[in-house]
Amino acid sequence: MTITKIHAGRMRGDFRQGFGVEILYPGLALTSDDSGIGPIGRIDRAQVQPGHLIGMHPHKDDEILTYIRGGEMLHRDTVGNEKRLDKTHFMMMNAGHTFQHEELMLGEESVRALQIFLRPSAADLEPIVQFHEFVEETSIDNWRLIAGPRAAPLTVRSDVEVFDARISENLQLRLPTAEFAKNMLLYVYSGRVALGNEVISEGESILTTEGDCHLTALAEADVVLFSFDLMADVYRGGMFSGNQRRSA
């Protein structure tokens, strides 16, 4: 089994002062030639105080999954959507050739979320925004499919599936079966897990090519798993998901 550990991203701002974003370019742990890994461009772990408005701003050629773990926000965009998002209401913005949006933090609790930038298979696709309401906030000790190119709650226009799970302390959870498993990137949103001889903590990731193995939670952990084809066609020129090595 081949495992590569990827350390946490670079912090901008400060969680304790109401606005912080930890930006992970996973590819920079492997090479200087590409800041992403195949269809995975960038992962932002953010915390934003209530009442804060992230004003209208553009995206181009990014597939963006909004994954909220605390608080709620109001999403507005230039294709006519206005929608509340929270721990059960997820969103995929398939930005395509022209798209802008803004987010207003609601309620009294800080919004804690991942903004996951995936790479489309081609440039200049039609902009689409999708929403999905899950029955439960978390998937306890079982993998939940969130997004994929087909047969998933949210569609991403690339060869990548996105799963999540909350793993109970000391429990072992097998990685997804061979029908899904290709290359896999496991991101630890919170807690601490072990795979093989590696221990992975909050904000860290591992890249593996072996699906027939078990993940052990050393403390209760929320994790996000990407299963993808490293050789599939991806467009590396997206505004945020594209290759950012010169500015990373």
CSV table of N, CA, C and O in Angstrom, one decimal, residues 140-219:
chain,number,residue,atom,x,y,z
A,140,ILE,N,-23.0,8.3,10.1
A,140,ILE,CA,-22.3,7.7,11.3
A,140,ILE,C,-21.7,6.3,10.9
A,140,ILE,O,-22.5,5.4,10.5
A,141,ASP,N,-20.4,6.2,10.9
A,141,ASP,CA,-19.7,4.9,10.7
A,141,ASP,C,-20.1,4.3,9.3
A,141,ASP,O,-20.1,3.0,9.2
A,142,ASN,N,-20.3,5.1,8.3
A,142,ASN,CA,-20.7,4.6,7.0
A,142,ASN,C,-20.4,5.6,6.0
A,142,ASN,O,-20.6,6.8,6.2
A,143,TRP,N,-19.9,5.2,4.8
A,143,TRP,CA,-19.6,6.2,3.8
A,143,TRP,C,-20.9,6.7,3.1
A,143,TRP,O,-21.8,5.9,2.8
A,144,ARG,N,-21.0,8.0,2.9
A,144,ARG,CA,-22.1,8.6,2.2
A,144,ARG,C,-21.7,9.3,1.0
A,144,ARG,O,-20.8,10.1,1.0
A,145,LEU,N,-22.2,8.9,-0.2
A,145,LEU,CA,-21.9,9.5,-1.4
A,145,LEU,C,-22.6,10.9,-1.5
A,145,LEU,O,-23.8,11.0,-1.4
A,146,ILE,N,-21.8,11.9,-1.7
A,146,ILE,CA,-22.3,13.3,-1.8
A,146,ILE,C,-22.3,13.8,-3.3
A,146,ILE,O,-23.3,14.3,-3.7
A,147,ALA,N,-21.2,13.6,-4.0
A,147,ALA,CA,-21.1,14.1,-5.4
A,147,ALA,C,-20.4,13.1,-6.2
A,147,ALA,O,-19.5,12.4,-5.8
A,148,GLY,N,-20.7,13.1,-7.5
A,148,GLY,CA,-20.0,12.3,-8.5
A,148,GLY,C,-20.5,12.6,-9.9
A,148,GLY,O,-21.4,13.4,-10.1
A,149,PRO,N,-19.9,12.0,-10.9
A,149,PRO,CA,-20.3,12.2,-12.3
A,149,PRO,C,-21.6,11.6,-12.7
A,149,PRO,O,-22.2,12.0,-13.7
A,150,ARG,N,-22.1,10.6,-11.9
A,150,ARG,CA,-23.3,10.0,-12.2
A,150,ARG,C,-23.9,9.3,-10.9
A,150,ARG,O,-23.1,9.0,-10.0
A,151,ALA,N,-25.2,9.2,-10.8
A,151,ALA,CA,-25.8,8.4,-9.7
A,151,ALA,C,-25.4,8.9,-8.3
A,151,ALA,O,-25.3,8.2,-7.4
A,152,ALA,N,-25.3,10.3,-8.2
A,152,ALA,CA,-24.9,10.9,-7.0
A,152,ALA,C,-25.9,12.0,-6.7
A,152,ALA,O,-26.5,12.6,-7.6
A,153,PRO,N,-26.1,12.4,-5.4
A,153,PRO,CA,-27.0,13.5,-5.1
A,153,PRO,C,-26.7,14.8,-5.8
A,153,PRO,O,-27.5,15.6,-6.2
A,154,LEU,N,-25.4,15.1,-5.9
A,154,LEU,CA,-24.9,16.3,-6.6
A,154,LEU,C,-24.0,15.9,-7.8
A,154,LEU,O,-23.1,15.0,-7.5
A,155,THR,N,-24.1,16.4,-8.9
A,155,THR,CA,-23.3,16.0,-10.1
A,155,THR,C,-22.1,16.9,-10.2
A,155,THR,O,-22.2,18.2,-10.2
A,156,VAL,N,-21.0,16.3,-10.4
A,156,VAL,CA,-19.7,17.0,-10.7
A,156,VAL,C,-19.3,16.6,-12.1
A,156,VAL,O,-19.4,15.4,-12.5
A,157,ARG,N,-18.9,17.6,-12.9
A,157,ARG,CA,-18.5,17.3,-14.3
A,157,ARG,C,-17.1,16.9,-14.5
A,157,ARG,O,-16.3,17.5,-15.2
A,158,SER,N,-16.7,15.8,-13.7
A,158,SER,CA,-15.4,15.3,-13.7
A,158,SER,C,-15.4,13.9,-13.1
A,158,SER,O,-16.4,13.5,-12.5
A,159,ASP,N,-14.3,13.1,-13.3
A,159,ASP,CA,-14.3,11.7,-12.9
A,159,ASP,C,-13.8,11.7,-11.4
A,159,ASP,O,-12.7,11.3,-11.1
A,160,VAL,N,-14.7,12.1,-10.5
A,160,VAL,CA,-14.3,12.1,-9.1
A,160,VAL,C,-15.6,11.9,-8.3
A,160,VAL,O,-16.7,12.5,-8.6
A,161,GLU,N,-15.6,11.0,-7.3
A,161,GLU,CA,-16.7,10.8,-6.3
A,161,GLU,C,-16.2,11.4,-5.0
A,161,GLU,O,-15.1,11.3,-4.6
A,162,VAL,N,-17.2,12.0,-4.3
A,162,VAL,CA,-16.9,12.6,-3.0
A,162,VAL,C,-17.8,12.0,-1.9
A,162,VAL,O,-19.0,12.0,-2.1
A,163,PHE,N,-17.2,11.4,-0.9
A,163,PHE,CA,-17.9,10.8,0.2
A,163,PHE,C,-17.6,11.5,1.5
A,163,PHE,O,-16.6,12.2,1.6
A,164,ASP,N,-18.4,11.3,2.5
A,164,ASP,CA,-18.1,11.7,3.9
A,164,ASP,C,-18.5,10.6,4.9
A,164,ASP,O,-19.3,9.7,4.6
A,165,ALA,N,-18.0,10.8,6.1
A,165,ALA,CA,-18.4,9.9,7.2
A,165,ALA,C,-18.0,10.5,8.5
A,165,ALA,O,-17.0,11.2,8.6
A,166,ARG,N,-18.7,10.2,9.6
A,166,ARG,CA,-18.3,10.5,10.9
A,166,ARG,C,-18.0,9.1,11.6
A,166,ARG,O,-18.8,8.3,11.6
A,167,ILE,N,-16.7,9.0,12.0
A,167,ILE,CA,-16.2,7.7,12.4
A,167,ILE,C,-16.1,7.7,14.0
A,167,ILE,O,-15.4,8.6,14.5
A,168,SER,N,-16.8,6.8,14.6
A,168,SER,CA,-16.7,6.8,16.1
A,168,SER,C,-15.3,6.4,16.6
A,168,SER,O,-14.6,5.6,15.9
A,169,GLU,N,-14.9,6.9,17.8
A,169,GLU,CA,-13.6,6.6,18.3
A,169,GLU,C,-13.4,5.1,18.4
A,169,GLU,O,-14.3,4.3,18.8
A,170,ASN,N,-12.2,4.7,18.0
A,170,ASN,CA,-11.7,3.3,18.0
A,170,ASN,C,-12.4,2.4,17.0
A,170,ASN,O,-12.0,1.2,16.9
A,171,LEU,N,-13.3,2.9,16.2
A,171,LEU,CA,-13.9,2.1,15.1
A,171,LEU,C,-13.0,2.0,13.9
A,171,LEU,O,-12.4,3.0,13.5
A,172,GLN,N,-13.1,0.9,13.2
A,172,GLN,CA,-12.4,0.7,11.9
A,172,GLN,C,-13.4,0.8,10.8
A,172,GLN,O,-14.5,0.2,10.9
A,173,LEU,N,-13.1,1.5,9.8
A,173,LEU,CA,-14.0,1.7,8.6
A,173,LEU,C,-13.3,1.4,7.4
A,173,LEU,O,-12.2,2.0,7.1
A,174,ARG,N,-13.7,0.4,6.6
A,174,ARG,CA,-13.0,0.0,5.4
A,174,ARG,C,-13.3,1.1,4.3
A,174,ARG,O,-14.3,1.7,4.2
A,175,LEU,N,-12.2,1.4,3.6
A,175,LEU,CA,-12.4,2.4,2.5
A,175,LEU,C,-13.3,1.8,1.4
A,175,LEU,O,-13.6,0.6,1.4
A,176,PRO,N,-13.9,2.7,0.6
A,176,PRO,CA,-14.9,2.2,-0.3
A,176,PRO,C,-14.4,1.0,-1.2
A,176,PRO,O,-13.3,0.9,-1.5
A,177,THR,N,-15.4,0.2,-1.6
A,177,THR,CA,-15.1,-1.0,-2.3
A,177,THR,C,-14.5,-0.7,-3.7
A,177,THR,O,-14.6,0.4,-4.2
A,178,ALA,N,-14.0,-1.7,-4.4
A,178,ALA,CA,-13.2,-1.6,-5.6
A,178,ALA,C,-14.0,-0.9,-6.7
A,178,ALA,O,-13.5,-0.3,-7.6
A,179,GLU,N,-15.4,-1.1,-6.7
A,179,GLU,CA,-16.2,-0.4,-7.8
A,179,GLU,C,-16.0,1.1,-7.7
A,179,GLU,O,-16.2,1.7,-8.8
A,180,PHE,N,-15.7,1.7,-6.6
A,180,PHE,CA,-15.4,3.1,-6.5
A,180,PHE,C,-14.0,3.4,-6.5
A,180,PHE,O,-13.5,4.5,-7.0
A,181,ALA,N,-13.2,2.6,-5.9
A,181,ALA,CA,-11.8,2.9,-5.5
A,181,ALA,C,-10.9,3.0,-6.8
A,181,ALA,O,-10.8,2.1,-7.6
A,182,LYS,N,-10.2,4.2,-6.9
A,182,LYS,CA,-9.2,4.4,-7.9
A,182,LYS,C,-8.0,4.9,-7.1
A,182,LYS,O,-7.4,4.2,-6.3
A,183,ASN,N,-7.7,6.2,-7.3
A,183,ASN,CA,-6.8,6.9,-6.4
A,183,ASN,C,-7.7,7.5,-5.3
A,183,ASN,O,-8.9,7.9,-5.6
A,184,MET,N,-7.3,7.6,-4.1
A,184,MET,CA,-8.1,8.2,-3.1
A,184,MET,C,-7.3,9.2,-2.2
A,184,MET,O,-6.2,9.0,-1.9
A,185,LEU,N,-8.0,10.4,-2.0
A,185,LEU,CA,-7.5,11.4,-1.1
A,185,LEU,C,-8.5,11.5,0.1
A,185,LEU,O,-9.7,11.7,-0.1
A,186,LEU,N,-7.9,11.3,1.3
A,186,LEU,CA,-8.7,11.4,2.5
A,186,LEU,C,-8.4,12.6,3.2
A,186,LEU,O,-7.2,12.8,3.6
A,187,TYR,N,-9.4,13.5,3.5
A,187,TYR,CA,-9.2,14.8,4.2
A,187,TYR,C,-9.9,14.7,5.5
A,187,TYR,O,-11.0,14.3,5.6
A,188,VAL,N,-9.1,15.0,6.6
A,188,VAL,CA,-9.7,14.9,8.0
A,188,VAL,C,-10.2,16.3,8.3
A,188,VAL,O,-9.4,17.3,8.5
A,189,TYR,N,-11.5,16.5,8.4
A,189,TYR,CA,-12.0,17.8,8.8
A,189,TYR,C,-11.9,18.0,10.3
A,189,TYR,O,-11.6,19.1,10.7
A,190,SER,N,-12.1,17.0,11.1
A,190,SER,CA,-11.9,17.1,12.5
A,190,SER,C,-11.6,15.7,13.1
A,190,SER,O,-11.9,14.7,12.5
A,191,GLY,N,-10.9,15.7,14.3
A,191,GLY,CA,-10.6,14.4,14.9
A,191,GLY,C,-9.2,13.9,14.4
A,191,GLY,O,-8.4,14.7,13.9
A,192,ARG,N,-9.0,12.6,14.6
A,192,ARG,CA,-7.7,12.0,14.3
A,192,ARG,C,-7.9,10.6,13.9
A,192,ARG,O,-8.7,9.8,14.5
A,193,VAL,N,-7.3,10.2,12.7
A,193,VAL,CA,-7.4,8.8,12.2
A,193,VAL,C,-6.1,8.2,11.9
A,193,VAL,O,-5.1,8.9,11.8
A,194,ALA,N,-6.0,6.9,11.7
A,194,ALA,CA,-4.8,6.2,11.3
A,194,ALA,C,-5.1,5.4,10.1
A,194,ALA,O,-6.2,4.7,10.0
A,195,LEU,N,-4.2,5.4,9.1
A,195,LEU,CA,-4.2,4.5,8.0
A,195,LEU,C,-2.8,3.9,7.8
A,195,LEU,O,-1.9,4.7,7.6
A,196,GLY,N,-2.7,2.6,7.8
A,196,GLY,CA,-1.4,2.0,7.8
A,196,GLY,C,-0.6,2.5,9.0
A,196,GLY,O,-1.1,2.5,10.1
A,197,ASN,N,0.6,3.0,8.8
A,197,ASN,CA,1.5,3.6,9.8
A,197,ASN,C,1.3,5.1,10.0
A,197,ASN,O,2.1,5.7,10.8
A,198,GLU,N,0.4,5.7,9.2
A,198,GLU,CA,0.3,7.2,9.3
A,198,GLU,C,-0.9,7.6,10.2
A,198,GLU,O,-1.9,7.0,10.2
A,199,VAL,N,-0.6,8.6,11.0
A,199,VAL,CA,-1.7,9.3,11.8
A,199,VAL,C,-2.0,10.6,11.1
A,199,VAL,O,-1.1,11.4,10.9
A,200,ILE,N,-3.3,10.9,10.9
A,200,ILE,CA,-3.7,12.1,10.2
A,200,ILE,C,-4.7,12.8,11.1
A,200,ILE,O,-5.7,12.3,11.6
A,201,SER,N,-4.3,14.1,11.3
A,201,SER,CA,-5.1,15.0,12.2
A,201,SER,C,-5.8,16.0,11.5
A,201,SER,O,-5.7,16.1,10.2
A,202,GLU,N,-6.6,16.9,12.2
A,202,GLU,CA,-7.4,17.9,11.6
A,202,GLU,C,-6.7,18.7,10.6
A,202,GLU,O,-5.6,19.2,10.8
A,203,GLY,N,-7.3,18.8,9.4
A,203,GLY,CA,-6.7,19.6,8.3
A,203,GLY,C,-5.7,18.9,7.4
A,203,GLY,O,-5.3,19.4,6.4
A,204,GLU,N,-5.3,17.7,7.9
A,204,GLU,CA,-4.3,16.9,7.1
A,204,GLU,C,-5.0,15.9,6.2
A,204,GLU,O,-6.2,15.7,6.3
A,205,SER,N,-4.3,15.4,5.2
A,205,SER,CA,-4.8,14.5,4.2
A,205,SER,C,-3.8,13.3,4.0
A,205,SER,O,-2.6,13.4,4.3
A,206,ILE,N,-4.3,12.3,3.4
A,206,ILE,CA,-3.4,11.3,2.8
A,206,ILE,C,-3.9,10.9,1.4
A,206,ILE,O,-5.1,10.9,1.1
A,207,LEU,N,-3.0,10.5,0.6
A,207,LEU,CA,-3.2,10.1,-0.8
A,207,LEU,C,-2.8,8.6,-0.8
A,207,LEU,O,-1.7,8.2,-0.4
A,208,THR,N,-3.7,7.7,-1.3
A,208,THR,CA,-3.4,6.3,-1.3
A,208,THR,C,-4.0,5.7,-2.6
A,208,THR,O,-5.0,6.2,-3.2
A,209,THR,N,-3.4,4.7,-3.1
A,209,THR,CA,-3.8,4.0,-4.3
A,209,THR,C,-4.4,2.6,-3.9
A,209,THR,O,-4.8,1.8,-4.8
A,210,GLU,N,-4.6,2.3,-2.6
A,210,GLU,CA,-5.1,1.0,-2.1
A,210,GLU,C,-6.4,1.2,-1.5
A,210,GLU,O,-6.5,1.9,-0.4
A,211,GLY,N,-7.5,0.6,-2.0
A,211,GLY,CA,-8.8,0.7,-1.5
A,211,GLY,C,-9.1,-0.4,-0.5
A,211,GLY,O,-10.0,-0.2,0.4
A,212,ASP,N,-8.4,-1.5,-0.5
A,212,ASP,CA,-8.8,-2.6,0.3
A,212,ASP,C,-8.0,-2.5,1.7
A,212,ASP,O,-7.1,-3.3,2.0
A,213,CYS,N,-8.4,-1.5,2.5
A,213,CYS,CA,-7.7,-1.3,3.7
A,213,CYS,C,-8.7,-0.6,4.7
A,213,CYS,O,-9.7,-0.1,4.2
A,214,HIS,N,-8.4,-0.5,5.9
A,214,HIS,CA,-9.3,0.0,6.9
A,214,HIS,C,-8.7,1.3,7.6
A,214,HIS,O,-7.5,1.4,7.8
A,215,LEU,N,-9.6,2.2,7.8
A,215,LEU,CA,-9.3,3.5,8.5
A,215,LEU,C,-9.7,3.3,10.0
A,215,LEU,O,-10.8,2.8,10.2
A,216,THR,N,-8.8,3.7,10.9
A,216,THR,CA,-9.2,3.6,12.3
A,216,THR,C,-9.2,5.0,12.9
A,216,THR,O,-8.3,5.8,12.8
A,217,ALA,N,-10.4,5.3,13.6
A,217,ALA,CA,-10.5,6.6,14.3
A,217,ALA,C,-9.9,6.5,15.7
A,217,ALA,O,-10.3,5.8,16.5
A,218,LEU,N,-8.8,7.3,15.9
A,218,LEU,CA,-8.2,7.4,17.2
A,218,LEU,C,-8.9,8.3,18.1
A,218,LEU,O,-8.8,8.3,19.3
A,219,ALA,N,-9.8,9.2,17.5
A,219,ALA,CA,-10.8,10.0,18.2
A,219,ALA,C,-11.9,10.2,17.2
A,219,ALA,O,-11.7,10.0,16.0
